[in-house]
Each structure stands twice: as C-alpha cells, then as structure tokens.
Amino acid sequence: METDLSLAERRIRRTTIAGVALLALIAAVVSFRHMHALCLRHGEDRLAAVLIPLAVDGLIVVASMLSCWPTGTAPAAASWPGACSWSAASPALARMWPWPSPV
C-alpha cells in the first residue's frame, strides 16, 4: 500500500507528521509548565505538582485517541480507563478550582 504513493505524497505525509509532532511537543511543554506552576502556587507539594499535569494531559491524549476510533468499534473496556482517570483527577481539580463562595 505504501509503495503506491509518489515521492511527493510521501514527503507531504512525513512533513505533516513532523509538523503535528512538533506542535504537540510545544503544547505539551507549555501546558505542563503552566499547570505545574499553578499547582505549586495553590499549595500542592512537588510530587502532586508533577503528577497532576501529567494526569490531566494524559487524560486528554487518551480521550483524543478514543475519539479517533471508528464509531461502534471501540472495545467495551476502552471507556473504563478514561472514566477511572477522570474519577481520580476530579478531587485534585476540585481543590485547585473550588466553586466560588456565595457570600
């Protein structure tokens, strides 16, 4: 299948993959640094300040990959990791962004 592509098509494909990978790397670094600083500023210890951004960004990656799965073909167990990750991350996120006080 790959042999049917012309040289130009292969170059376009490689350039696209490299561009997406570079942008994803930049976004990951900026996101991690921002959330890490935010966690430290709000009183989280150093370990939590590292794990929270990894958990949040990891959840986004997993959810994005599952959304790319063709409709109706995802395995039944595929929704469990995301649900468990969100359940584990929710208390930490609630502490970082509490509801505003009505007073």
mmCIF file of N, CA and C in Angstrom:
data_model
loop_
_atom_site.group_PDB
_atom_site.id
_atom_site.type_symbol
_atom_site.label_atom_id
_atom_site.label_comp_id
_atom_site.label_asym_id
_atom_site.label_seq_id
_atom_site.Cartn_x
_atom_site.Cartn_y
_atom_site.Cartn_z
ATOM 1 N N MET A 1 0.828 -1.195 0.000
ATOM 2 C CA MET A 1 0.000 0.000 0.000
ATOM 3 C C MET A 1 0.867 1.252 0.000
ATOM 4 N N GLU A 2 1.930 1.237 0.799
ATOM 5 C CA GLU A 2 2.825 2.382 0.887
ATOM 6 C C GLU A 2 3.572 2.607 -0.421
ATOM 7 N N THR A 3 3.821 1.550 -1.191
ATOM 8 C CA THR A 3 4.572 1.667 -2.436
ATOM 9 C C THR A 3 3.784 2.390 -3.517
ATOM 10 N N ASP A 4 2.461 2.491 -3.355
ATOM 11 C CA ASP A 4 1.631 3.161 -4.361
ATOM 12 C C ASP A 4 1.732 4.680 -4.274
ATOM 13 N N LEU A 5 2.331 5.199 -3.215
ATOM 14 C CA LEU A 5 2.432 6.643 -3.051
ATOM 15 C C LEU A 5 3.617 7.195 -3.834
ATOM 16 N N SER A 6 3.409 8.362 -4.416
ATOM 17 C CA SER A 6 4.512 9.003 -5.125
ATOM 18 C C SER A 6 5.483 9.614 -4.112
ATOM 19 N N LEU A 7 6.626 10.009 -4.580
ATOM 20 C CA LEU A 7 7.631 10.627 -3.718
ATOM 21 C C LEU A 7 7.069 11.893 -3.077
ATOM 22 N N ALA A 8 6.351 12.685 -3.831
ATOM 23 C CA ALA A 8 5.768 13.920 -3.307
ATOM 24 C C ALA A 8 4.758 13.631 -2.194
ATOM 25 N N GLU A 9 3.927 12.609 -2.396
ATOM 26 C CA GLU A 9 2.941 12.248 -1.373
ATOM 27 C C GLU A 9 3.613 11.764 -0.093
ATOM 28 N N ARG A 10 4.680 11.000 -0.219
ATOM 29 C CA ARG A 10 5.416 10.537 0.964
ATOM 30 C C ARG A 10 6.041 11.715 1.706
ATOM 31 N N ARG A 11 6.594 12.666 0.964
ATOM 32 C CA ARG A 11 7.195 13.846 1.595
ATOM 33 C C ARG A 11 6.134 14.684 2.311
ATOM 34 N N ILE A 12 4.998 14.858 1.682
ATOM 35 C CA ILE A 12 3.907 15.609 2.312
ATOM 36 C C ILE A 12 3.460 14.912 3.585
ATOM 37 N N ARG A 13 3.335 13.615 3.536
ATOM 38 C CA ARG A 13 2.913 12.839 4.706
ATOM 39 C C ARG A 13 3.933 12.971 5.843
ATOM 40 N N ARG A 14 5.213 12.823 5.511
ATOM 41 C CA ARG A 14 6.263 12.949 6.535
ATOM 42 C C ARG A 14 6.320 14.355 7.123
ATOM 43 N N THR A 15 6.189 15.363 6.261
ATOM 44 C CA THR A 15 6.213 16.745 6.729
ATOM 45 C C THR A 15 5.019 17.025 7.641
ATOM 46 N N THR A 16 3.874 16.505 7.298
ATOM 47 C CA THR A 16 2.681 16.683 8.124
ATOM 48 C C THR A 16 2.858 16.027 9.482
ATOM 49 N N ILE A 17 3.361 14.803 9.495
ATOM 50 C CA ILE A 17 3.588 14.096 10.757
ATOM 51 C C ILE A 17 4.598 14.847 11.613
ATOM 52 N N ALA A 18 5.686 15.314 11.010
ATOM 53 C CA ALA A 18 6.707 16.058 11.760
ATOM 54 C C ALA A 18 6.136 17.364 12.315
ATOM 55 N N GLY A 19 5.319 18.055 11.526
ATOM 56 C CA GLY A 19 4.711 19.300 11.984
ATOM 57 C C GLY A 19 3.756 19.088 13.146
ATOM 58 N N VAL A 20 2.931 18.061 13.046
ATOM 59 C CA VAL A 20 1.988 17.759 14.131
ATOM 60 C C VAL A 20 2.747 17.357 15.389
ATOM 61 N N ALA A 21 3.793 16.556 15.233
ATOM 62 C CA ALA A 21 4.592 16.129 16.393
ATOM 63 C C ALA A 21 5.263 17.326 17.063
ATOM 64 N N LEU A 22 5.807 18.243 16.271
ATOM 65 C CA LEU A 22 6.440 19.437 16.836
ATOM 66 C C LEU A 22 5.434 20.299 17.588
ATOM 67 N N LEU A 23 4.276 20.538 17.003
ATOM 68 C CA LEU A 23 3.245 21.335 17.673
ATOM 69 C C LEU A 23 2.738 20.657 18.935
ATOM 70 N N ALA A 24 2.595 19.343 18.900
ATOM 71 C CA ALA A 24 2.164 18.603 20.097
ATOM 72 C C ALA A 24 3.205 18.714 21.201
ATOM 73 N N LEU A 25 4.482 18.641 20.853
ATOM 74 C CA LEU A 25 5.548 18.779 21.841
ATOM 75 C C LEU A 25 5.538 20.173 22.473
ATOM 76 N N ILE A 26 5.397 21.203 21.657
ATOM 77 C CA ILE A 26 5.333 22.572 22.171
ATOM 78 C C ILE A 26 4.136 22.734 23.105
ATOM 79 N N ALA A 27 2.976 22.258 22.678
ATOM 80 C CA ALA A 27 1.770 22.366 23.506
ATOM 81 C C ALA A 27 1.930 21.610 24.815
ATOM 82 N N ALA A 28 2.552 20.438 24.775
ATOM 83 C CA ALA A 28 2.744 19.646 25.988
ATOM 84 C C ALA A 28 3.661 20.364 26.975
ATOM 85 N N VAL A 29 4.737 20.947 26.489
ATOM 86 C CA VAL A 29 5.671 21.658 27.370
ATOM 87 C C VAL A 29 5.005 22.877 27.997
ATOM 88 N N VAL A 30 4.320 23.658 27.190
ATOM 89 C CA VAL A 30 3.648 24.855 27.709
ATOM 90 C C VAL A 30 2.559 24.483 28.702
ATOM 91 N N SER A 31 1.770 23.468 28.380
ATOM 92 C CA SER A 31 0.694 23.024 29.261
ATOM 93 C C SER A 31 1.251 22.526 30.586
ATOM 94 N N PHE A 32 2.303 21.689 30.530
ATOM 95 C CA PHE A 32 2.887 21.149 31.749
ATOM 96 C C PHE A 32 3.442 22.271 32.622
ATOM 97 N N ARG A 33 4.190 23.176 32.034
ATOM 98 C CA ARG A 33 4.792 24.266 32.826
ATOM 99 C C ARG A 33 3.724 25.131 33.479
ATOM 100 N N HIS A 34 2.657 25.420 32.741
ATOM 101 C CA HIS A 34 1.578 26.252 33.276
ATOM 102 C C HIS A 34 0.887 25.551 34.441
ATOM 103 N N MET A 35 0.492 24.292 34.239
ATOM 104 C CA MET A 35 -0.215 23.578 35.312
ATOM 105 C C MET A 35 0.694 23.309 36.505
ATOM 106 N N HIS A 36 1.957 23.033 36.263
ATOM 107 C CA HIS A 36 2.909 22.796 37.347
ATOM 108 C C HIS A 36 3.027 24.045 38.218
ATOM 109 N N ALA A 37 3.203 25.205 37.591
ATOM 110 C CA ALA A 37 3.298 26.460 38.346
ATOM 111 C C ALA A 37 1.999 26.747 39.090
ATOM 112 N N LEU A 38 0.879 26.473 38.454
ATOM 113 C CA LEU A 38 -0.420 26.699 39.087
ATOM 114 C C LEU A 38 -0.592 25.816 40.322
ATOM 115 N N CYS A 39 -0.194 24.555 40.205
ATOM 116 C CA CYS A 39 -0.296 23.632 41.343
ATOM 117 C C CYS A 39 0.576 24.101 42.502
ATOM 118 N N LEU A 40 1.803 24.498 42.207
ATOM 119 C CA LEU A 40 2.701 24.973 43.262
ATOM 120 C C LEU A 40 2.152 26.239 43.916
ATOM 121 N N ARG A 41 1.621 27.127 43.103
ATOM 122 C CA ARG A 41 1.070 28.389 43.621
ATOM 123 C C ARG A 41 -0.124 28.134 44.544
ATOM 124 N N HIS A 42 -0.869 27.077 44.285
ATOM 125 C CA HIS A 42 -2.050 26.773 45.092
ATOM 126 C C HIS A 42 -1.759 25.774 46.208
ATOM 127 N N GLY A 43 -0.477 25.572 46.539
ATOM 128 C CA GLY A 43 -0.125 24.821 47.719
ATOM 129 C C GLY A 43 0.072 23.326 47.565
ATOM 130 N N GLU A 44 0.077 22.807 46.344
ATOM 131 C CA GLU A 44 0.330 21.380 46.163
ATOM 132 C C GLU A 44 1.813 21.103 46.404
ATOM 133 N N ASP A 45 2.132 19.889 46.890
ATOM 134 C CA ASP A 45 3.546 19.544 47.058
ATOM 135 C C ASP A 45 4.159 19.259 45.683
ATOM 136 N N ARG A 46 5.472 19.090 45.653
ATOM 137 C CA ARG A 46 6.176 18.944 44.371
ATOM 138 C C ARG A 46 5.732 17.707 43.582
ATOM 139 N N LEU A 47 5.495 16.603 44.275
ATOM 140 C CA LEU A 47 5.064 15.386 43.586
ATOM 141 C C LEU A 47 3.706 15.588 42.929
ATOM 142 N N ALA A 48 2.765 16.144 43.670
ATOM 143 C CA ALA A 48 1.427 16.409 43.106
ATOM 144 C C ALA A 48 1.510 17.410 41.960
ATOM 145 N N ALA A 49 2.399 18.397 42.099
ATOM 146 C CA ALA A 49 2.544 19.412 41.049
ATOM 147 C C ALA A 49 3.104 18.819 39.758
ATOM 148 N N VAL A 50 3.766 17.671 39.847
ATOM 149 C CA VAL A 50 4.238 16.972 38.644
ATOM 150 C C VAL A 50 3.166 16.012 38.132
ATOM 151 N N LEU A 51 2.528 15.293 39.039
ATOM 152 C CA LEU A 51 1.569 14.263 38.627
ATOM 153 C C LEU A 51 0.261 14.836 38.081
ATOM 154 N N ILE A 52 -0.212 15.920 38.643
ATOM 155 C CA ILE A 52 -1.492 16.482 38.183
ATOM 156 C C ILE A 52 -1.435 16.874 36.710
ATOM 157 N N PRO A 53 -0.426 17.646 36.263
ATOM 158 C CA PRO A 53 -0.382 17.964 34.828
ATOM 159 C C PRO A 53 -0.255 16.731 33.942
ATOM 160 N N LEU A 54 0.531 15.743 34.394
ATOM 161 C CA LEU A 54 0.663 14.511 33.601
ATOM 162 C C LEU A 54 -0.664 13.771 33.508
ATOM 163 N N ALA A 55 -1.410 13.740 34.619
ATOM 164 C CA ALA A 55 -2.707 13.062 34.620
ATOM 165 C C ALA A 55 -3.706 13.781 33.711
ATOM 166 N N VAL A 56 -3.748 15.092 33.815
ATOM 167 C CA VAL A 56 -4.706 15.865 33.004
ATOM 168 C C VAL A 56 -4.371 15.743 31.518
ATOM 169 N N ASP A 57 -3.095 15.981 31.175
ATOM 170 C CA ASP A 57 -2.714 15.889 29.763
ATOM 171 C C ASP A 57 -2.819 14.456 29.252
ATOM 172 N N GLY A 58 -2.506 13.478 30.112
ATOM 173 C CA GLY A 58 -2.659 12.077 29.715
ATOM 174 C C GLY A 58 -4.106 11.726 29.430
ATOM 175 N N LEU A 59 -5.001 12.236 30.260
ATOM 176 C CA LEU A 59 -6.424 12.004 30.043
ATOM 177 C C LEU A 59 -6.883 12.603 28.712
ATOM 178 N N ILE A 60 -6.372 13.776 28.397
ATOM 179 C CA ILE A 60 -6.724 14.423 27.125
ATOM 180 C C ILE A 60 -6.228 13.578 25.946
ATOM 181 N N VAL A 61 -5.000 13.056 26.052
ATOM 182 C CA VAL A 61 -4.448 12.226 24.976
ATOM 183 C C VAL A 61 -5.284 10.961 24.803
ATOM 184 N N VAL A 62 -5.590 10.283 25.914
ATOM 185 C CA VAL A 62 -6.385 9.046 25.842
ATOM 186 C C VAL A 62 -7.767 9.324 25.247
ATOM 187 N N ALA A 63 -8.418 10.382 25.716
ATOM 188 C CA ALA A 63 -9.745 10.713 25.187
ATOM 189 C C ALA A 63 -9.679 11.068 23.705
ATOM 190 N N SER A 64 -8.624 11.767 23.302
ATOM 191 C CA SER A 64 -8.475 12.116 21.885
ATOM 192 C C SER A 64 -8.288 10.874 21.025
ATOM 193 N N MET A 65 -7.466 9.950 21.520
ATOM 194 C CA MET A 65 -7.240 8.720 20.753
ATOM 195 C C MET A 65 -8.513 7.885 20.660
ATOM 196 N N LEU A 66 -9.269 7.826 21.751
ATOM 197 C CA LEU A 66 -10.528 7.073 21.705
ATOM 198 C C LEU A 66 -11.544 7.731 20.782
ATOM 199 N N SER A 67 -11.508 9.061 20.688
ATOM 200 C CA SER A 67 -12.458 9.725 19.797
ATOM 201 C C SER A 67 -12.112 9.480 18.329
ATOM 202 N N CYS A 68 -10.864 9.089 18.052
ATOM 203 C CA CYS A 68 -10.460 8.767 16.676
ATOM 204 C C CYS A 68 -10.858 7.357 16.266
ATOM 205 N N TRP A 69 -11.247 6.540 17.247
ATOM 206 C CA TRP A 69 -11.632 5.165 16.967
ATOM 207 C C TRP A 69 -12.924 5.174 16.159
ATOM 208 N N PRO A 70 -13.049 4.355 15.117
ATOM 209 C CA PRO A 70 -14.283 4.348 14.325
ATOM 210 C C PRO A 70 -15.512 4.060 15.198
ATOM 211 N N THR A 71 -16.581 4.738 14.933
ATOM 212 C CA THR A 71 -17.804 4.620 15.725
ATOM 213 C C THR A 71 -18.290 3.181 15.792
ATOM 214 N N GLY A 72 -18.603 2.752 17.004
ATOM 215 C CA GLY A 72 -19.163 1.429 17.204
ATOM 216 C C GLY A 72 -18.160 0.298 17.231
ATOM 217 N N THR A 73 -16.866 0.589 17.037
ATOM 218 C CA THR A 73 -15.884 -0.484 17.017
ATOM 219 C C THR A 73 -14.954 -0.461 18.224
ATOM 220 N N ALA A 74 -15.056 0.545 19.081
ATOM 221 C CA ALA A 74 -14.189 0.615 20.259
ATOM 222 C C ALA A 74 -14.532 -0.531 21.202
ATOM 223 N N PRO A 75 -13.524 -1.150 21.795
ATOM 224 C CA PRO A 75 -13.815 -2.230 22.742
ATOM 225 C C PRO A 75 -14.558 -1.699 23.960
ATOM 226 N N ALA A 76 -15.361 -2.539 24.573
ATOM 227 C CA ALA A 76 -16.167 -2.111 25.724
ATOM 228 C C ALA A 76 -15.292 -1.622 26.862
ATOM 229 N N ALA A 77 -14.110 -2.191 27.030
ATOM 230 C CA ALA A 77 -13.224 -1.795 28.125
ATOM 231 C C ALA A 77 -12.554 -0.453 27.866
ATOM 232 N N ALA A 78 -12.633 0.075 26.659
ATOM 233 C CA ALA A 78 -11.930 1.311 26.320
ATOM 234 C C ALA A 78 -12.425 2.505 27.128
ATOM 235 N N SER A 79 -13.684 2.500 27.547
ATOM 236 C CA SER A 79 -14.198 3.641 28.294
ATOM 237 C C SER A 79 -13.789 3.604 29.762
ATOM 238 N N TRP A 80 -13.401 2.445 30.288
ATOM 239 C CA TRP A 80 -13.039 2.333 31.703
ATOM 240 C C TRP A 80 -11.812 3.142 32.092
ATOM 241 N N PRO A 81 -10.693 3.102 31.324
ATOM 242 C CA PRO A 81 -9.533 3.890 31.754
ATOM 243 C C PRO A 81 -9.835 5.374 31.844
ATOM 244 N N GLY A 82 -10.554 5.890 30.878
ATOM 245 C CA GLY A 82 -10.895 7.307 30.910
ATOM 246 C C GLY A 82 -11.786 7.653 32.091
ATOM 247 N N ALA A 83 -12.772 6.806 32.350
ATOM 248 C CA ALA A 83 -13.673 7.058 33.480
ATOM 249 C C ALA A 83 -12.921 6.991 34.801
ATOM 250 N N CYS A 84 -12.027 6.019 34.941
ATOM 251 C CA CYS A 84 -11.246 5.897 36.179
ATOM 252 C C CYS A 84 -10.285 7.064 36.331
ATOM 253 N N SER A 85 -9.659 7.482 35.240
ATOM 254 C CA SER A 85 -8.736 8.615 35.307
ATOM 255 C C SER A 85 -9.469 9.877 35.722
ATOM 256 N N TRP A 86 -10.632 10.096 35.135
ATOM 257 C CA TRP A 86 -11.390 11.293 35.480
ATOM 258 C C TRP A 86 -11.829 11.240 36.939
ATOM 259 N N SER A 87 -12.246 10.069 37.409
ATOM 260 C CA SER A 87 -12.656 9.931 38.808
ATOM 261 C C SER A 87 -11.488 10.216 39.740
ATOM 262 N N ALA A 88 -10.292 9.782 39.361
ATOM 263 C CA ALA A 88 -9.117 10.013 40.199
ATOM 264 C C ALA A 88 -8.686 11.473 40.158
ATOM 265 N N ALA A 89 -8.831 12.128 39.015
ATOM 266 C CA ALA A 89 -8.375 13.513 38.876
ATOM 267 C C ALA A 89 -9.371 14.517 39.451
ATOM 268 N N SER A 90 -10.639 14.155 39.542
ATOM 269 C CA SER A 90 -11.660 15.111 39.969
ATOM 270 C C SER A 90 -11.404 15.761 41.321
ATOM 271 N N PRO A 91 -11.034 15.015 42.372
ATOM 272 C CA PRO A 91 -10.798 15.676 43.660
ATOM 273 C C PRO A 91 -9.655 16.688 43.603
ATOM 274 N N ALA A 92 -8.588 16.345 42.869
ATOM 275 C CA ALA A 92 -7.467 17.278 42.752
ATOM 276 C C ALA A 92 -7.887 18.533 42.006
ATOM 277 N N LEU A 93 -8.667 18.358 40.950
ATOM 278 C CA LEU A 93 -9.120 19.518 40.191
ATOM 279 C C LEU A 93 -10.085 20.368 41.014
ATOM 280 N N ALA A 94 -10.916 19.720 41.817
ATOM 281 C CA ALA A 94 -11.864 20.459 42.650
ATOM 282 C C ALA A 94 -11.132 21.299 43.687
ATOM 283 N N ARG A 95 -10.002 20.794 44.193
ATOM 284 C CA ARG A 95 -9.234 21.579 45.155
ATOM 285 C C ARG A 95 -8.553 22.758 44.476
ATOM 286 N N MET A 96 -8.145 22.568 43.225
ATOM 287 C CA MET A 96 -7.458 23.652 42.521
ATOM 288 C C MET A 96 -8.432 24.755 42.104
ATOM 289 N N TRP A 97 -9.641 24.376 41.711
ATOM 290 C CA TRP A 97 -10.624 25.351 41.246
ATOM 291 C C TRP A 97 -11.929 25.168 42.013
ATOM 292 N N PRO A 98 -11.971 25.575 43.284
ATOM 293 C CA PRO A 98 -13.195 25.405 44.050
ATOM 294 C C PRO A 98 -14.305 26.324 43.535
ATOM 295 N N TRP A 99 -15.536 25.909 43.826
ATOM 296 C CA TRP A 99 -16.652 26.749 43.434
ATOM 297 C C TRP A 99 -16.589 28.069 44.176
ATOM 298 N N PRO A 100 -16.997 29.167 43.540
ATOM 299 C CA PRO A 100 -16.954 30.463 44.224
ATOM 300 C C PRO A 100 -17.904 30.469 45.429
ATOM 301 N N SER A 101 -17.501 31.152 46.446
ATOM 302 C CA SER A 101 -18.321 31.250 47.648
ATOM 303 C C SER A 101 -19.529 32.141 47.375
ATOM 304 N N PRO A 102 -20.729 31.729 47.841
ATOM 305 C CA PRO A 102 -21.912 32.556 47.596
ATOM 306 C C PRO A 102 -21.918 33.833 48.431
ATOM 307 N N VAL A 103 -21.045 33.905 49.425
ATOM 308 C CA VAL A 103 -21.007 35.076 50.308
ATOM 309 C C VAL A 103 -20.054 36.106 49.781
#
